XYZ file of C-alpha atoms in Angstrom:
669
model
C -44.183 -27.111 10.867
C -40.726 -25.900 10.042
C -40.083 -23.985 6.656
C -37.735 -25.639 4.097
C -35.188 -24.255 1.843
C -35.982 -24.695 -1.847
C -33.098 -26.937 -2.435
C -34.734 -29.716 -0.136
C -37.562 -31.945 -1.071
C -40.217 -32.562 1.583
C -39.651 -34.859 4.419
C -40.489 -38.586 4.500
C -43.067 -39.923 6.822
C -40.528 -40.669 9.450
C -42.846 -41.574 12.351
C -44.221 -44.670 10.220
C -40.592 -45.625 9.316
C -39.430 -45.448 12.744
C -42.266 -47.513 14.145
C -41.753 -50.199 11.359
C -37.985 -50.294 11.939
C -38.342 -50.765 15.699
C -40.868 -53.512 15.055
C -38.530 -54.991 12.545
C -35.552 -55.168 14.863
C -37.574 -56.554 17.682
C -38.838 -59.309 15.308
C -35.305 -59.934 14.048
C -33.933 -60.314 17.442
C -36.608 -62.686 18.422
C -36.446 -64.883 15.495
C -32.687 -65.160 15.619
C -32.622 -66.151 19.234
C -35.616 -68.676 18.498
C -33.588 -70.202 15.669
C -30.584 -70.579 17.907
C -32.813 -72.287 20.622
C -34.389 -74.767 18.033
C -31.032 -75.816 16.672
C -30.086 -77.555 19.960
C -32.466 -80.177 21.256
C -30.654 -80.744 24.528
C -32.679 -79.564 27.753
C -29.580 -77.887 29.402
C -28.735 -76.075 26.313
C -32.230 -75.008 25.667
C -32.425 -73.568 29.131
C -29.163 -71.660 28.629
C -30.456 -70.390 25.325
C -33.721 -69.316 26.909
C -31.978 -67.438 29.527
C -29.820 -65.597 26.868
C -32.855 -65.041 24.761
C -34.624 -63.391 27.697
C -31.820 -61.098 28.385
C -31.280 -60.261 24.653
C -35.033 -59.516 24.324
C -34.888 -57.047 27.376
C -31.854 -55.410 25.577
C -33.721 -55.223 22.300
C -36.588 -53.560 23.913
C -34.339 -51.014 25.653
C -32.505 -50.325 22.512
C -35.775 -49.877 20.526
C -37.106 -47.460 23.148
C -33.964 -45.579 24.029
C -31.961 -45.728 20.883
C -33.909 -46.821 17.879
C -35.236 -43.403 16.702
C -31.566 -42.475 15.733
C -29.829 -45.791 15.222
C -32.404 -47.554 12.790
C -31.602 -45.181 9.818
C -33.478 -42.108 10.657
C -30.609 -39.954 11.613
C -27.913 -39.969 8.862
C -25.041 -39.148 11.227
C -25.876 -41.969 13.642
C -24.140 -45.344 13.282
C -26.747 -47.837 12.015
C -27.762 -50.857 14.036
C -25.662 -53.336 11.771
C -22.600 -51.287 12.563
C -23.161 -51.302 16.183
C -23.595 -55.025 16.042
C -19.925 -55.578 15.190
C -18.649 -53.549 17.997
C -17.370 -55.341 21.237
C -19.740 -55.368 24.172
C -17.086 -53.234 26.102
C -16.664 -50.541 23.476
C -20.401 -50.106 23.366
C -20.830 -49.819 27.110
C -17.857 -47.504 27.210
C -19.564 -45.344 24.690
C -22.682 -45.083 26.941
C -20.824 -44.740 30.292
C -17.885 -42.356 29.416
C -18.062 -41.673 25.634
C -20.117 -40.140 23.109
C -23.464 -41.541 24.255
C -23.012 -40.612 27.946
C -25.581 -38.008 27.883
C -28.149 -39.933 25.880
C -27.718 -42.782 28.281
C -27.725 -40.998 31.509
C -31.432 -41.978 32.323
C -30.646 -45.635 31.890
C -29.382 -47.887 34.910
C -26.140 -49.579 34.747
C -27.815 -52.928 34.208
C -29.948 -51.531 31.326
C -26.744 -50.166 29.632
C -25.137 -53.486 30.064
C -28.272 -55.237 28.471
C -28.080 -53.085 25.441
C -24.436 -53.728 25.041
C -25.143 -57.579 25.238
C -27.981 -57.317 22.835
C -26.013 -55.440 20.142
C -22.761 -57.408 20.345
C -24.089 -60.844 21.312
C -21.856 -61.165 24.349
C -21.897 -59.761 27.927
C -19.516 -56.896 28.751
C -16.646 -57.611 30.939
C -17.131 -57.045 34.680
C -16.133 -53.832 36.206
C -12.315 -54.001 36.751
C -11.879 -56.995 34.491
C -10.136 -54.936 31.824
C -11.061 -54.808 28.128
C -12.309 -57.825 26.342
C -10.377 -57.226 23.119
C -6.748 -55.785 23.121
C -3.700 -56.146 20.953
C -2.163 -59.411 21.834
C 1.556 -59.780 22.245
C 1.858 -61.087 18.895
C 1.279 -57.551 17.501
C 4.094 -56.284 19.606
C 7.671 -55.977 18.247
C 9.621 -58.906 19.546
C 11.896 -58.159 22.587
C 14.943 -56.350 21.270
C 13.736 -56.015 17.648
C 11.997 -52.752 17.827
C 13.884 -49.873 16.113
C 15.450 -47.247 18.331
C 13.930 -43.789 18.301
C 16.203 -42.010 15.722
C 16.726 -38.397 16.595
C 18.461 -38.067 13.245
C 14.908 -38.157 11.642
C 12.822 -35.107 12.692
C 9.156 -35.156 11.802
C 8.204 -35.575 8.126
C 5.496 -32.868 8.649
C 4.855 -29.940 10.897
C 1.436 -31.296 11.548
C -1.811 -32.654 10.015
C -1.561 -30.247 7.196
C 2.111 -31.361 6.322
C 3.029 -27.696 6.111
C 1.807 -24.887 8.333
C -0.637 -23.868 5.608
C -2.470 -27.086 5.437
C -1.371 -27.846 1.840
C -0.936 -31.478 2.390
C 1.695 -31.787 -0.370
C 4.684 -34.123 0.057
C 7.641 -33.515 -1.881
C 9.105 -36.063 -4.401
C 12.130 -36.588 -2.144
C 10.234 -36.947 1.147
C 7.570 -39.286 -0.563
C 10.192 -41.642 -2.149
C 7.596 -42.566 -4.787
C 6.675 -41.296 -8.208
C 3.833 -42.009 -10.451
C 6.015 -44.580 -12.249
C 6.412 -46.430 -9.141
C 2.877 -47.005 -8.266
C 2.493 -50.081 -10.512
C 5.199 -51.762 -8.381
C 3.295 -51.336 -4.994
C 2.342 -54.345 -2.921
C 0.723 -54.742 0.485
C 3.523 -54.973 3.094
C 1.648 -55.262 6.385
C -1.809 -54.950 7.873
C -2.404 -53.539 11.534
C -5.863 -54.260 13.059
C -7.136 -51.957 15.780
C -9.111 -53.769 18.352
C -12.601 -52.527 19.529
C -12.893 -50.384 16.317
C -15.224 -49.892 13.468
C -13.436 -46.720 12.186
C -10.243 -45.143 11.922
C -10.140 -41.388 11.841
C -6.599 -40.464 12.913
C -4.162 -39.415 10.243
C -0.732 -41.288 10.681
C 2.456 -39.249 11.544
C 6.174 -40.300 11.014
C 8.967 -38.969 13.254
C 12.144 -40.518 14.667
C 11.864 -43.539 12.369
C 8.437 -44.539 14.077
C 4.790 -44.294 12.939
C 2.112 -42.774 15.258
C -1.585 -43.239 14.993
C -4.805 -42.985 17.254
C -7.668 -45.389 17.404
C -11.373 -45.612 18.109
C -10.803 -47.457 21.288
C -8.818 -44.461 22.718
C -5.291 -45.962 22.195
C -2.450 -44.014 20.585
C 0.178 -46.410 19.015
C 3.875 -45.950 18.266
C 4.526 -48.523 15.472
C 7.469 -49.778 13.456
C 6.690 -48.462 10.001
C 8.748 -51.261 8.332
C 6.573 -54.179 10.027
C 3.567 -52.600 11.768
C 4.478 -53.984 15.132
C 3.739 -52.204 18.247
C 6.494 -50.296 20.215
C 4.265 -48.791 22.770
C 0.622 -47.781 23.524
C -0.792 -44.957 25.371
C -4.565 -44.995 26.676
C -6.580 -41.783 26.156
C -9.982 -41.264 27.731
C -11.894 -41.790 24.617
C -11.653 -42.115 20.985
C -8.724 -40.311 19.152
C -10.097 -38.855 16.133
C -7.199 -36.395 15.353
C -3.857 -36.848 13.888
C -0.779 -37.048 16.002
C 1.383 -34.005 15.903
C 5.057 -34.470 16.738
C 7.151 -31.297 17.934
C 10.193 -30.789 15.840
C 13.925 -30.900 16.557
C 17.305 -30.253 14.909
C 18.430 -33.460 13.186
C 20.886 -35.314 15.450
C 19.972 -33.373 18.591
C 20.304 -36.055 21.335
C 18.936 -33.800 23.932
C 15.748 -33.189 22.246
C 12.504 -34.315 24.088
C 9.955 -34.414 21.407
C 6.241 -34.317 22.408
C 3.238 -35.836 20.712
C 0.000 -33.788 20.645
C -3.661 -34.920 20.020
C -7.122 -34.632 21.089
C -10.011 -37.000 22.156
C -13.606 -37.582 21.567
C -14.569 -36.027 24.912
C -12.669 -32.756 24.521
C -9.240 -33.642 26.096
C -6.146 -32.292 24.647
C -2.869 -34.220 25.426
C 0.858 -33.855 25.234
C 2.724 -37.139 25.764
C 6.449 -37.955 25.477
C 6.865 -39.204 21.726
C 9.756 -41.536 22.922
C 8.271 -43.230 25.858
C 4.540 -42.635 25.528
C 4.391 -41.078 29.039
C 1.866 -38.472 29.836
C 3.224 -34.851 29.987
C 0.012 -32.817 30.410
C -3.761 -33.136 29.705
C -6.161 -30.251 29.505
C -9.996 -30.132 29.244
C -10.364 -27.670 26.150
C -13.800 -26.433 26.822
C -16.427 -26.419 29.587
C -19.284 -27.709 27.567
C -20.122 -31.412 28.439
C -20.542 -32.343 24.700
C -17.236 -30.698 23.575
C -15.201 -32.805 21.358
C -11.792 -32.462 19.393
C -12.077 -33.719 15.817
C -9.680 -31.300 13.896
C -6.065 -31.938 14.745
C -4.303 -29.303 16.806
C -1.727 -27.189 14.954
C 1.696 -26.497 16.532
C 3.669 -23.423 15.745
C 6.186 -21.223 17.645
C 5.861 -23.026 20.991
C 2.183 -22.889 20.994
C -0.515 -25.507 20.340
C -3.880 -24.133 18.771
C -6.736 -26.744 19.329
C -9.919 -26.380 17.450
C -13.128 -27.238 19.404
C -16.383 -28.819 18.136
C -19.091 -30.582 19.863
C -21.687 -33.330 19.727
C -24.600 -31.395 20.841
C -26.343 -31.760 17.682
C -27.038 -35.380 18.796
C -29.052 -34.813 22.197
C -30.800 -32.076 20.457
C -32.833 -34.871 18.692
C -34.726 -35.364 22.047
C -37.467 -32.803 22.519
C -36.888 -32.767 26.203
C -33.286 -31.574 25.695
C -32.658 -27.730 26.411
C -31.146 -26.961 22.966
C -28.578 -25.532 22.500
C -25.688 -23.912 24.531
C -22.318 -24.794 22.855
C -20.017 -22.351 21.038
C -17.143 -23.365 18.892
C -13.707 -22.299 19.837
C -9.917 -22.295 19.316
C -7.802 -22.678 22.451
C -4.104 -21.680 22.435
C -1.739 -23.576 24.851
C 1.888 -23.314 25.879
C 3.084 -26.429 24.149
C 5.496 -27.358 26.918
C 3.665 -26.679 30.094
C -0.041 -26.855 28.908
C -0.916 -23.492 30.192
C -4.106 -21.946 28.580
C -2.863 -18.772 26.809
C -6.308 -17.751 25.264
C -9.676 -18.990 24.172
C -11.608 -17.271 21.203
C -15.214 -18.304 20.783
C -16.789 -18.481 17.392
C -20.067 -16.834 18.773
C -19.223 -13.762 20.811
C -22.040 -13.988 23.281
C -22.947 -16.987 25.350
C -26.376 -18.656 24.596
C -29.445 -17.138 26.379
C -32.948 -18.727 26.906
C -35.211 -17.718 23.972
C -38.417 -19.362 24.931
C -39.934 -22.876 24.961
C -40.209 -25.535 22.202
C -43.531 -27.140 21.603
C -42.755 -29.784 24.422
C -42.339 -26.984 26.750
C -38.532 -27.366 26.902
C -36.474 -24.335 27.299
C -34.690 -23.294 24.093
C -31.404 -21.493 24.031
C -29.271 -19.523 21.357
C -27.342 -18.691 19.479
C -25.183 -21.720 19.565
C -23.103 -23.961 17.300
C -20.565 -22.739 14.755
C -18.080 -25.607 15.709
C -14.681 -26.160 14.274
C -14.187 -29.620 12.871
C -10.858 -28.861 10.977
C -7.199 -28.392 11.707
C -6.037 -24.603 11.892
C -3.936 -23.232 8.956
C -1.100 -21.210 10.270
C -0.101 -18.132 8.301
C 3.391 -17.350 9.529
C 3.917 -14.249 7.503
C 0.596 -12.616 8.607
C 0.733 -13.848 12.165
C -2.772 -15.338 11.887
C -4.549 -18.717 11.629
C -7.466 -19.892 9.696
C -10.419 -21.996 10.613
C -13.730 -22.939 9.086
C -16.969 -23.203 11.095
C -20.017 -25.245 10.826
C -23.717 -24.474 11.174
C -25.640 -22.906 14.172
C -27.322 -25.441 16.313
C -30.282 -23.321 17.239
C -31.925 -19.953 16.345
C -30.890 -17.215 15.792
C -28.413 -18.017 13.100
C -25.257 -15.831 13.459
C -22.744 -14.241 11.149
C -19.908 -16.572 12.143
C -21.601 -19.857 11.105
C -20.504 -21.663 7.788
C -17.697 -19.148 7.697
C -13.866 -18.662 7.465
C -12.236 -16.798 10.435
C -8.861 -15.397 10.497
C -7.504 -15.169 14.166
C -4.448 -13.402 15.598
C -1.773 -16.125 16.630
C -0.649 -13.968 19.683
C -3.814 -12.785 21.292
C -6.775 -14.674 19.753
C -8.278 -11.607 18.181
C -10.573 -12.125 15.359
C -9.437 -10.217 12.453
C -11.884 -11.010 9.759
C -14.812 -13.283 9.021
C -15.925 -14.523 5.692
C -19.482 -16.126 5.730
C -20.365 -18.190 2.901
C -23.905 -19.357 3.754
C -25.936 -16.958 6.075
C -28.920 -18.357 7.935
C -27.755 -21.818 8.407
C -29.178 -23.580 11.844
C -29.575 -27.267 12.015
C -29.415 -30.246 14.354
C -30.608 -33.722 14.300
C -33.885 -32.979 15.542
C -34.725 -31.684 12.092
C -34.721 -35.476 11.010
C -36.836 -36.655 13.627
C -40.455 -37.306 13.800
C -40.850 -34.997 16.785
C -38.718 -32.080 15.457
C -39.470 -29.725 18.394
C -35.693 -28.771 18.726
C -35.282 -28.147 15.078
C -34.479 -24.264 14.541
C -36.825 -22.388 11.955
C -33.927 -22.113 9.639
C -33.699 -25.969 9.246
C -30.386 -26.231 7.613
C -28.944 -26.543 4.865
C -26.049 -27.820 7.233
C -23.305 -26.510 4.821
C -20.303 -26.585 7.357
C -16.741 -25.921 6.565
C -15.306 -29.216 7.719
C -12.193 -29.456 5.606
C -8.994 -27.864 6.655
C -8.551 -24.401 5.211
C -5.616 -24.028 2.960
C -3.135 -21.123 2.617
C -1.504 -21.363 -0.935
C 0.059 -19.238 -3.677
C -1.320 -19.253 -7.048
C 0.331 -18.860 -10.390
C -0.209 -15.178 -10.209
C 2.078 -14.875 -7.257
C -0.608 -13.937 -4.908
C -1.523 -15.811 -1.751
C -5.037 -17.250 -1.390
C -7.043 -18.765 1.445
C -8.728 -21.787 -0.083
C -11.790 -23.111 1.528
C -13.966 -26.175 0.507
C -17.627 -26.319 1.781
C -20.396 -29.117 2.079
C -22.282 -26.965 -0.301
C -20.002 -28.204 -3.078
C -18.398 -24.774 -3.457
C -14.785 -24.012 -3.311
C -13.844 -20.279 -2.176
C -10.741 -18.372 -3.019
C -10.289 -15.596 -0.362
C -7.896 -12.637 0.052
C -5.836 -13.467 3.308
C -5.372 -10.001 4.104
C -9.043 -8.789 4.098
C -11.308 -11.853 3.949
C -12.725 -10.600 0.722
C -13.892 -13.121 -1.818
C -11.828 -13.389 -4.899
C -13.491 -16.387 -6.629
C -16.051 -19.220 -5.984
C -16.188 -22.357 -8.056
C -18.930 -25.097 -7.779
C -17.144 -28.440 -7.670
C -20.042 -30.639 -6.527
C -23.860 -30.951 -5.753
C -23.294 -30.339 -2.068
C -25.587 -31.717 0.859
C -25.660 -32.865 4.379
C -23.426 -35.635 3.248
C -22.167 -33.872 0.108
C -19.602 -31.401 -1.116
C -16.162 -31.170 0.447
C -15.849 -33.021 3.823
C -12.418 -33.361 5.486
C -9.531 -32.100 3.479
C -8.266 -30.912 0.110
C -4.535 -30.720 -0.980
C -2.242 -28.571 -3.051
C 0.053 -29.643 -5.976
C 1.751 -26.894 -7.594
C -0.507 -24.025 -8.651
C -3.811 -26.188 -8.330
C -5.873 -27.453 -5.492
C -7.162 -30.909 -5.600
C -10.766 -31.173 -4.392
C -12.509 -34.365 -3.270
C -16.213 -34.423 -3.461
C -18.502 -36.685 -1.609
C -22.156 -35.938 -2.767
C -23.865 -38.931 -1.424
C -27.678 -39.394 -2.027
C -29.527 -38.187 1.009
C -33.173 -38.216 -0.038
C -33.216 -34.520 -0.976
C -33.377 -32.747 -4.070
C -30.815 -30.323 -5.079
C -30.583 -27.898 -8.156
C -27.097 -29.104 -9.055
C -26.000 -32.616 -10.322
C -24.083 -34.843 -8.019
C -20.165 -34.909 -8.896
C -18.615 -37.495 -6.519
C -15.027 -37.931 -7.167
C -11.876 -35.890 -7.536
C -11.572 -32.361 -9.092
C -8.637 -30.011 -9.867
C -9.139 -26.153 -9.385
C -6.701 -23.511 -10.467
C -5.656 -21.631 -7.225
C -5.412 -18.128 -9.115
C -8.565 -18.273 -10.999
C -10.910 -20.972 -9.542
C -11.245 -22.530 -12.883
C -11.778 -26.345 -12.921
C -8.847 -27.956 -14.837
C -10.195 -31.663 -14.831
C -12.684 -33.847 -13.082
C -12.644 -37.582 -12.337
C -16.348 -38.514 -11.356
C -17.058 -41.842 -9.662
C -20.285 -43.748 -10.426
C -20.192 -46.348 -7.784
C -19.681 -49.353 -10.050
C -17.301 -51.007 -7.429
C -20.088 -51.142 -4.815
C -22.419 -53.769 -6.201
C -24.573 -55.037 -3.445
C -22.360 -53.967 -0.575
C -24.293 -52.316 2.155
C -23.311 -48.735 3.093
C -21.112 -48.562 -0.056
C -21.252 -45.235 -1.975
C -19.373 -43.472 -4.698
C -17.642 -40.298 -3.592
C -14.625 -39.169 -1.509
C -15.106 -37.848 2.053
C -11.756 -38.440 3.628
C -8.818 -35.939 3.454
C -6.309 -36.515 0.654
C -2.547 -36.212 -0.012
C -0.435 -35.090 -2.979
C 2.907 -35.305 -4.467
C 4.089 -33.348 -7.324
C 2.734 -35.854 -9.751
C 0.038 -37.892 -8.249
C -2.904 -37.451 -5.697
C -3.726 -40.241 -3.259
C -7.477 -40.492 -2.278
C -9.616 -43.032 -0.332
C -13.198 -43.387 -1.483
C -16.491 -44.244 0.325
C -16.414 -47.406 -1.632
C -13.251 -48.565 0.090
C -11.005 -48.084 -2.950
C -7.630 -46.321 -2.442
C -6.817 -44.604 -5.793
C -3.924 -42.652 -7.236
C -4.600 -40.025 -9.943
C -2.361 -38.051 -12.260
C -1.979 -34.422 -11.061
C -1.779 -33.278 -14.635
C -5.101 -34.760 -16.015
C -6.685 -36.908 -13.290
C -6.110 -40.074 -15.050
C -6.232 -43.238 -12.758
C -2.898 -44.585 -12.234
C -3.299 -47.150 -9.457
C -6.061 -48.454 -7.201
C -6.491 -50.982 -4.332
C -9.907 -52.343 -3.048
C -9.737 -52.556 0.740
C -13.372 -53.249 1.671
C -12.676 -56.866 2.599
C -11.149 -58.949 5.258
C -7.346 -59.286 5.987
C -4.997 -61.339 7.976
C -3.308 -59.556 10.638
C -1.132 -60.598 13.662
C -2.434 -60.227 17.220
C -5.704 -62.080 16.960
C -7.858 -59.013 16.185
C -10.204 -59.557 13.064
C -9.009 -57.246 10.224
C -11.578 -55.674 8.056
C -11.326 -52.808 5.600
C -14.222 -50.476 4.723
C -14.851 -46.878 3.681
C -12.301 -44.179 3.962
C -13.427 -41.175 5.907
C -12.564 -38.488 8.340
C -9.258 -36.507 8.406
C -7.240 -39.704 8.353
C -5.406 -38.877 4.879
C -2.933 -41.369 3.609
C 0.665 -40.619 4.417
C 3.251 -41.088 1.660
C 6.867 -41.285 2.974
C 10.196 -43.040 2.348
C 8.816 -45.130 -0.489
C 5.770 -46.277 1.522
C 2.115 -45.431 1.691
C 0.192 -45.752 4.983
C -3.520 -45.615 4.632
C -6.329 -46.338 7.215
C -9.573 -48.104 5.981
C -12.835 -48.109 8.005
C -15.585 -45.569 8.585
C -18.275 -47.130 10.580
C -20.307 -43.989 11.231
C -22.923 -42.002 9.290
C -23.992 -45.091 7.612
C -20.736 -46.031 5.870
C -18.890 -49.230 5.600
C -16.877 -50.015 8.841
C -13.371 -51.180 9.096
C -10.415 -51.254 11.483
C -7.199 -51.470 9.706
C -3.938 -49.570 8.871
C -2.596 -50.632 5.613
C 1.203 -50.207 4.535
C 2.143 -50.440 0.871
C 5.716 -50.388 -0.489
C 7.669 -51.355 -3.671
C 7.848 -54.991 -4.521
C 10.956 -56.704 -3.145
C 12.365 -59.908 -1.920
C 11.300 -59.217 1.601
C 8.188 -60.995 3.041
C 5.004 -58.853 2.323
C 1.616 -58.625 4.125
C 2.815 -60.338 7.247
C 2.538 -63.658 5.223
C 4.655 -65.816 2.948
C 5.049 -63.880 -0.471
C 2.837 -66.504 -2.429
C -0.102 -65.462 -0.204
C 0.027 -61.653 -0.989
C -3.254 -60.448 -2.258
C -3.558 -59.416 -5.826
C -3.984 -55.821 -6.534
C -7.292 -55.088 -8.317
C -7.420 -52.108 -10.487
C -10.865 -50.429 -10.254
C -12.333 -47.138 -10.982
């Protein structure tokens, strides 16, 4: 029995819940197939249905035995069964064979993996070599000769994911082309539907008059920002969760060869030609098989700084997994050649065996302290800032749940500020058999959001860090000493600050998720948006969401998990309820909103569905347009697969359809 921190309530009887859920899914599968069979009285149809029922029954049994303990609601970070059922068979199979579930599926035979994919999706995967079943059709591509030329008179709008090197995510009024007064005139201009996707986690980028974005199925797209049609597509090895970073150039330099940088789910870092989409270099960022790139790499001074996290918390749920050995890292590359210049690990020493768990499996430690966020670059001090997550196994270290300052030139760690000592956690802690759960057992209070470097009204610089604990920290960039702490939210495994704050003037805007997770905390939930004074940490205003927009929608919650974007007079934030909202910077008043958790029409033959906003895919505001992705089918949130473009009302056709079919904007809170 593992000890719990006082902030948590006791666990639920998970073994009983898991058994009931597995029984329910088997009963559900058999009843659905039986109903399908009885609906057709023809003998041949019955025979075909019987064969399909047999195949699906086998897939249901395999799923229940191999996958059910995580994907039937027992592990909050695992996509629920209902989300898996809307994925294509090929994307499910790819996840098991080459993607995030590769290690968990290693014991399954090829035919068994295919049976699971068929059971979940209702269709058989394509045969090897047959190509993907679902692709963007030619209808979604720009018509021949109609695509805009790459315009070297338009350098990148931003230096990277953080808009500026310090991750302030603030866009000037001139670059935005929108003021608070313009919001009432916004309308939906076009919709792009990503194939084989239930989430969109890649923040769009604008450069050369083109829009760049990554996708769940591993594609990276160059789009026409005016129409949303495809100019070219690059295929990565796995899901692209990061934003796309475009190298800068002098406006009008016709000899410039800009590159686009990003990372993928299986830990690769890429550089491709931003004009042609051709591959330039690709490097594996980390030797660990569970390494992943979620935070967008940062580009500065001819170097690319890639943060490395991992998915090792997932296989740790199995008691026969030797947990855990991954260490978070930052890797510096020469941006042109891809040469690795240095690697700094968040835990100095590699993991060593520290005994056996109750199942007799070797246990290793210390481990973890992953980096989920994009590094902030401090040009003046020659250092970068990253936040780390929890340890995966005991013993907990002094670098988990911490902010680290790292020398840009040599990778030396200059200082570490640790906010929550003694935090070690993995998904075994939510399992009936928790043999791999470390003694610390949480609280899982990562720094997942991009750390910010900003100047307060007192003229001093601050490192601003938001944590899943719900606390925002103001830190001295020279020493790492704490200047102030402010509690903006309750915090929790799916609470507090998740993927990105933003600055506007002398205040930092803080999104809080605070989703219910079955635990008891000493502080009230404060899901919504909050303004904090950079110099003092004082909360200037709050706009708390109460979930009125959710109704009976499954997986709908109040709160803001996704990264946000600001201008001098408004902040744009997408909620877990699928609503995109603009609030006044001065007082938090709601100025505009648009409900996205619905179906859309989009060219290309791909079903278009909006959902929750999540991940680091913050909205982009540029040239009088707003580009926002909707869909976060992971961690039991609403799935979706769309990129939406909004602009001022005009006589031009909107929403890829005649003007009289343009959806009505619904104002909600």
